[in-house]
Amino acid sequence: MDMLINLLVFILDVYLWLIILTVVVSWLVAFDVLNTRNKWIFKGCALLNAATDPVVRQVRRFIPPLGGVDITPMVIIFGIYILQAMLLGLR
């Protein structure tokens, strides 16, 4: 059972870093540090968005942007931490 819990915690940790990477890349694109006209940057952004958008869209249904600031990634990260703590509490 410990092995399964550790695997789930690891998967949640990887997803947490994907969320953080998606946020950082979106900031870099917004500030014109990364140019999405470059096909590799575009493909990388599309891959990150494909991995994170299903969860982000579900959370955005309940939490709209506040004053133009999207706090959805912070809510997801907080939720991941809670899930990891619950899973580790099962050990």
Tab-separated table of N, CA and C in Angstrom:
chain	number	residue	atom	x	y	z
A	1	MET	N	0.824	-1.196	0.000
A	1	MET	CA	0.000	0.000	0.000
A	1	MET	C	0.865	1.256	0.000
A	2	ASP	N	2.001	1.207	0.727
A	2	ASP	CA	2.895	2.365	0.767
A	2	ASP	C	3.415	2.718	-0.613
A	3	MET	N	3.678	1.687	-1.413
A	3	MET	CA	4.202	1.933	-2.757
A	3	MET	C	3.178	2.673	-3.612
A	4	LEU	N	1.922	2.307	-3.508
A	4	LEU	CA	0.863	2.974	-4.264
A	4	LEU	C	0.687	4.423	-3.800
A	5	ILE	N	0.740	4.638	-2.511
A	5	ILE	CA	0.616	5.998	-1.973
A	5	ILE	C	1.794	6.847	-2.424
A	6	ASN	N	3.000	6.281	-2.380
A	6	ASN	CA	4.174	7.018	-2.835
A	6	ASN	C	4.090	7.352	-4.322
A	7	LEU	N	3.549	6.426	-5.112
A	7	LEU	CA	3.383	6.678	-6.545
A	7	LEU	C	2.387	7.808	-6.785
A	8	LEU	N	1.275	7.793	-6.066
A	8	LEU	CA	0.277	8.857	-6.213
A	8	LEU	C	0.828	10.213	-5.773
A	9	VAL	N	1.594	10.227	-4.694
A	9	VAL	CA	2.213	11.473	-4.232
A	9	VAL	C	3.205	11.973	-5.277
A	10	PHE	N	3.963	11.065	-5.886
A	10	PHE	CA	4.916	11.444	-6.925
A	10	PHE	C	4.201	12.026	-8.150
A	11	ILE	N	3.108	11.391	-8.562
A	11	ILE	CA	2.341	11.888	-9.719
A	11	ILE	C	1.774	13.276	-9.420
A	12	LEU	N	1.265	13.466	-8.220
A	12	LEU	CA	0.768	14.786	-7.837
A	12	LEU	C	1.894	15.815	-7.808
A	13	ASP	N	3.082	15.400	-7.392
A	13	ASP	CA	4.233	16.302	-7.372
A	13	ASP	C	4.631	16.714	-8.790
A	14	VAL	N	4.625	15.769	-9.714
A	14	VAL	CA	4.934	16.076	-11.116
A	14	VAL	C	3.888	17.040	-11.671
A	15	TYR	N	2.623	16.800	-11.370
A	15	TYR	CA	1.563	17.683	-11.863
A	15	TYR	C	1.687	19.078	-11.259
A	16	LEU	N	2.107	19.160	-9.998
A	16	LEU	CA	2.328	20.454	-9.366
A	16	LEU	C	3.392	21.236	-10.135
A	17	TRP	N	4.480	20.573	-10.503
A	17	TRP	CA	5.530	21.257	-11.249
A	17	TRP	C	5.081	21.616	-12.662
A	18	LEU	N	4.211	20.819	-13.255
A	18	LEU	CA	3.650	21.179	-14.566
A	18	LEU	C	2.801	22.450	-14.458
A	19	ILE	N	2.027	22.564	-13.396
A	19	ILE	CA	1.223	23.768	-13.175
A	19	ILE	C	2.135	24.981	-13.013
A	20	ILE	N	3.175	24.852	-12.206
A	20	ILE	CA	4.105	25.963	-11.990
A	20	ILE	C	4.795	26.339	-13.302
A	21	LEU	N	5.235	25.351	-14.066
A	21	LEU	CA	5.888	25.623	-15.349
A	21	LEU	C	4.933	26.306	-16.320
A	22	THR	N	3.673	25.892	-16.330
A	22	THR	CA	2.688	26.522	-17.199
A	22	THR	C	2.491	27.988	-16.839
A	23	VAL	N	2.447	28.295	-15.555
A	23	VAL	CA	2.285	29.684	-15.112
A	23	VAL	C	3.494	30.519	-15.524
A	24	VAL	N	4.686	29.999	-15.294
A	24	VAL	CA	5.898	30.743	-15.636
A	24	VAL	C	5.982	30.971	-17.142
A	25	VAL	N	5.689	29.949	-17.929
A	25	VAL	CA	5.726	30.100	-19.383
A	25	VAL	C	4.672	31.096	-19.855
A	26	SER	N	3.498	31.089	-19.249
A	26	SER	CA	2.468	32.048	-19.655
A	26	SER	C	2.906	33.476	-19.344
A	27	TRP	N	3.616	33.671	-18.220
A	27	TRP	CA	4.146	34.999	-17.919
A	27	TRP	C	5.212	35.400	-18.932
A	28	LEU	N	6.085	34.468	-19.282
A	28	LEU	CA	7.141	34.773	-20.248
A	28	LEU	C	6.562	35.105	-21.621
A	29	VAL	N	5.502	34.439	-21.997
A	29	VAL	CA	4.836	34.748	-23.268
A	29	VAL	C	4.156	36.112	-23.176
A	30	ALA	N	3.520	36.400	-22.045
A	30	ALA	CA	2.818	37.677	-21.877
A	30	ALA	C	3.782	38.859	-21.910
A	31	PHE	N	4.993	38.676	-21.396
A	31	PHE	CA	5.973	39.759	-21.373
A	31	PHE	C	6.918	39.729	-22.570
A	32	ASP	N	6.574	38.953	-23.595
A	32	ASP	CA	7.327	38.841	-24.848
A	32	ASP	C	8.763	38.371	-24.665
A	33	VAL	N	9.004	37.587	-23.650
A	33	VAL	CA	10.318	36.958	-23.506
A	33	VAL	C	10.371	35.722	-24.401
A	34	LEU	N	9.261	34.994	-24.460
A	34	LEU	CA	9.126	33.860	-25.366
A	34	LEU	C	8.172	34.244	-26.488
A	35	ASN	N	8.525	33.866	-27.690
A	35	ASN	CA	7.720	34.189	-28.854
A	35	ASN	C	7.027	32.921	-29.342
A	36	THR	N	5.711	32.915	-29.314
A	36	THR	CA	4.972	31.716	-29.726
A	36	THR	C	4.932	31.531	-31.234
A	37	ARG	N	5.496	32.451	-31.981
A	37	ARG	CA	5.612	32.233	-33.430
A	37	ARG	C	6.706	31.216	-33.742
A	38	ASN	N	7.598	31.001	-32.779
A	38	ASN	CA	8.590	29.939	-32.901
A	38	ASN	C	7.851	28.610	-32.722
A	39	LYS	N	8.035	27.690	-33.681
A	39	LYS	CA	7.234	26.461	-33.647
A	39	LYS	C	7.536	25.597	-32.432
A	40	TRP	N	8.764	25.598	-31.923
A	40	TRP	CA	9.101	24.783	-30.752
A	40	TRP	C	8.487	25.358	-29.487
A	41	ILE	N	8.506	26.676	-29.378
A	41	ILE	CA	7.865	27.320	-28.222
A	41	ILE	C	6.363	27.071	-28.266
A	42	PHE	N	5.775	27.201	-29.460
A	42	PHE	CA	4.340	26.973	-29.614
A	42	PHE	C	3.967	25.540	-29.237
A	43	LYS	N	4.766	24.575	-29.703
A	43	LYS	CA	4.480	23.170	-29.381
A	43	LYS	C	4.643	22.902	-27.889
A	44	GLY	N	5.665	23.504	-27.284
A	44	GLY	CA	5.863	23.334	-25.846
A	44	GLY	C	4.709	23.910	-25.039
A	45	CYS	N	4.253	25.107	-25.446
A	45	CYS	CA	3.110	25.728	-24.764
A	45	CYS	C	1.850	24.894	-24.959
A	46	ALA	N	1.657	24.380	-26.165
A	46	ALA	CA	0.486	23.548	-26.438
A	46	ALA	C	0.525	22.258	-25.613
A	47	LEU	N	1.715	21.679	-25.449
A	47	LEU	CA	1.847	20.466	-24.647
A	47	LEU	C	1.561	20.742	-23.174
A	48	LEU	N	2.099	21.837	-22.651
A	48	LEU	CA	1.821	22.196	-21.257
A	48	LEU	C	0.338	22.476	-21.040
A	49	ASN	N	-0.261	23.214	-21.969
A	49	ASN	CA	-1.689	23.525	-21.842
A	49	ASN	C	-2.544	22.267	-21.955
A	50	ALA	N	-2.172	21.355	-22.825
A	50	ALA	CA	-2.937	20.112	-22.954
A	50	ALA	C	-2.859	19.287	-21.672
A	51	ALA	N	-1.733	19.361	-20.973
A	51	ALA	CA	-1.576	18.581	-19.750
A	51	ALA	C	-2.313	19.204	-18.571
A	52	THR	N	-2.411	20.529	-18.542
A	52	THR	CA	-2.973	21.192	-17.362
A	52	THR	C	-4.379	21.751	-17.563
A	53	ASP	N	-4.788	22.000	-18.789
A	53	ASP	CA	-6.084	22.636	-19.029
A	53	ASP	C	-7.306	21.865	-18.524
A	54	PRO	N	-7.350	20.537	-18.594
A	54	PRO	CA	-8.565	19.875	-18.091
A	54	PRO	C	-8.867	20.204	-16.627
A	55	VAL	N	-7.856	20.197	-15.790
A	55	VAL	CA	-8.072	20.506	-14.374
A	55	VAL	C	-8.321	21.995	-14.185
A	56	VAL	N	-7.557	22.822	-14.895
A	56	VAL	CA	-7.700	24.274	-14.756
A	56	VAL	C	-9.098	24.720	-15.177
A	57	ARG	N	-9.606	24.156	-16.266
A	57	ARG	CA	-10.955	24.538	-16.720
A	57	ARG	C	-12.021	24.156	-15.704
A	58	GLN	N	-11.870	22.992	-15.084
A	58	GLN	CA	-12.851	22.564	-14.080
A	58	GLN	C	-12.841	23.486	-12.867
A	59	VAL	N	-11.664	23.919	-12.438
A	59	VAL	CA	-11.578	24.800	-11.272
A	59	VAL	C	-12.063	26.201	-11.621
A	60	ARG	N	-11.800	26.649	-12.849
A	60	ARG	CA	-12.243	27.987	-13.273
A	60	ARG	C	-13.754	28.122	-13.312
A	61	ARG	N	-14.450	27.003	-13.426
A	61	ARG	CA	-15.913	27.079	-13.404
A	61	ARG	C	-16.407	27.580	-12.061
A	62	PHE	N	-15.663	27.300	-10.994
A	62	PHE	CA	-16.080	27.681	-9.648
A	62	PHE	C	-15.383	28.939	-9.143
A	63	ILE	N	-14.198	29.235	-9.672
A	63	ILE	CA	-13.435	30.392	-9.200
A	63	ILE	C	-13.126	31.290	-10.385
A	64	PRO	N	-13.883	32.363	-10.553
A	64	PRO	CA	-13.603	33.278	-11.668
A	64	PRO	C	-12.374	34.130	-11.361
A	65	PRO	N	-11.784	34.767	-12.382
A	65	PRO	CA	-10.653	35.664	-12.137
A	65	PRO	C	-11.065	36.818	-11.219
A	66	LEU	N	-10.199	37.169	-10.304
A	66	LEU	CA	-10.472	38.250	-9.360
A	66	LEU	C	-9.713	39.492	-9.791
A	67	GLY	N	-10.418	40.480	-10.290
A	67	GLY	CA	-9.784	41.720	-10.713
A	67	GLY	C	-8.800	41.521	-11.858
A	68	GLY	N	-9.072	40.590	-12.727
A	68	GLY	CA	-8.197	40.320	-13.848
A	68	GLY	C	-7.054	39.371	-13.522
A	69	VAL	N	-6.982	38.904	-12.289
A	69	VAL	CA	-5.919	37.983	-11.881
A	69	VAL	C	-6.522	36.589	-11.724
A	70	ASP	N	-5.929	35.638	-12.410
A	70	ASP	CA	-6.403	34.259	-12.347
A	70	ASP	C	-5.695	33.539	-11.205
A	71	ILE	N	-6.447	33.207	-10.165
A	71	ILE	CA	-5.855	32.533	-9.007
A	71	ILE	C	-6.050	31.018	-9.074
A	72	THR	N	-6.546	30.527	-10.194
A	72	THR	CA	-6.812	29.101	-10.350
A	72	THR	C	-5.567	28.244	-10.093
A	73	PRO	N	-4.393	28.583	-10.651
A	73	PRO	CA	-3.228	27.744	-10.369
A	73	PRO	C	-2.884	27.673	-8.879
A	74	MET	N	-3.054	28.763	-8.155
A	74	MET	CA	-2.773	28.739	-6.716
A	74	MET	C	-3.738	27.813	-5.989
A	75	VAL	N	-4.996	27.826	-6.391
A	75	VAL	CA	-6.004	26.948	-5.779
A	75	VAL	C	-5.666	25.487	-6.076
A	76	ILE	N	-5.242	25.211	-7.306
A	76	ILE	CA	-4.884	23.835	-7.674
A	76	ILE	C	-3.657	23.377	-6.887
A	77	ILE	N	-2.659	24.240	-6.763
A	77	ILE	CA	-1.456	23.890	-5.998
A	77	ILE	C	-1.811	23.622	-4.535
A	78	PHE	N	-2.653	24.459	-3.970
A	78	PHE	CA	-3.102	24.254	-2.595
A	78	PHE	C	-3.845	22.924	-2.475
A	79	GLY	N	-4.698	22.617	-3.456
A	79	GLY	CA	-5.424	21.352	-3.463
A	79	GLY	C	-4.489	20.157	-3.574
A	80	ILE	N	-3.438	20.290	-4.372
A	80	ILE	CA	-2.461	19.200	-4.501
A	80	ILE	C	-1.764	18.962	-3.168
A	81	TYR	N	-1.393	20.052	-2.485
A	81	TYR	CA	-0.761	19.901	-1.178
A	81	TYR	C	-1.691	19.201	-0.183
A	82	ILE	N	-2.963	19.548	-0.228
A	82	ILE	CA	-3.929	18.909	0.676
A	82	ILE	C	-4.060	17.421	0.340
A	83	LEU	N	-4.169	17.093	-0.949
A	83	LEU	CA	-4.270	15.683	-1.346
A	83	LEU	C	-3.027	14.896	-0.940
A	84	GLN	N	-1.851	15.505	-1.127
A	84	GLN	CA	-0.631	14.811	-0.726
A	84	GLN	C	-0.587	14.573	0.779
A	85	ALA	N	-1.003	15.566	1.550
A	85	ALA	CA	-1.008	15.405	3.014
A	85	ALA	C	-1.993	14.316	3.422
A	86	MET	N	-3.142	14.266	2.779
A	86	MET	CA	-4.125	13.220	3.090
A	86	MET	C	-3.569	11.836	2.734
A	87	LEU	N	-2.920	11.734	1.573
A	87	LEU	CA	-2.360	10.445	1.167
A	87	LEU	C	-1.242	10.011	2.109
A	88	LEU	N	-0.392	10.957	2.474
A	88	LEU	CA	0.703	10.609	3.384
A	88	LEU	C	0.193	10.279	4.773
A	89	GLY	N	-0.968	10.816	5.134
A	89	GLY	CA	-1.582	10.483	6.412
A	89	GLY	C	-2.126	9.062	6.451
A	90	LEU	N	-2.358	8.474	5.282
A	90	LEU	CA	-2.849	7.103	5.214
A	90	LEU	C	-1.775	6.064	5.474
A	91	ARG	N	-0.508	6.479	5.392
A	91	ARG	CA	0.586	5.514	5.594
A	91	ARG	C	0.692	5.063	7.001
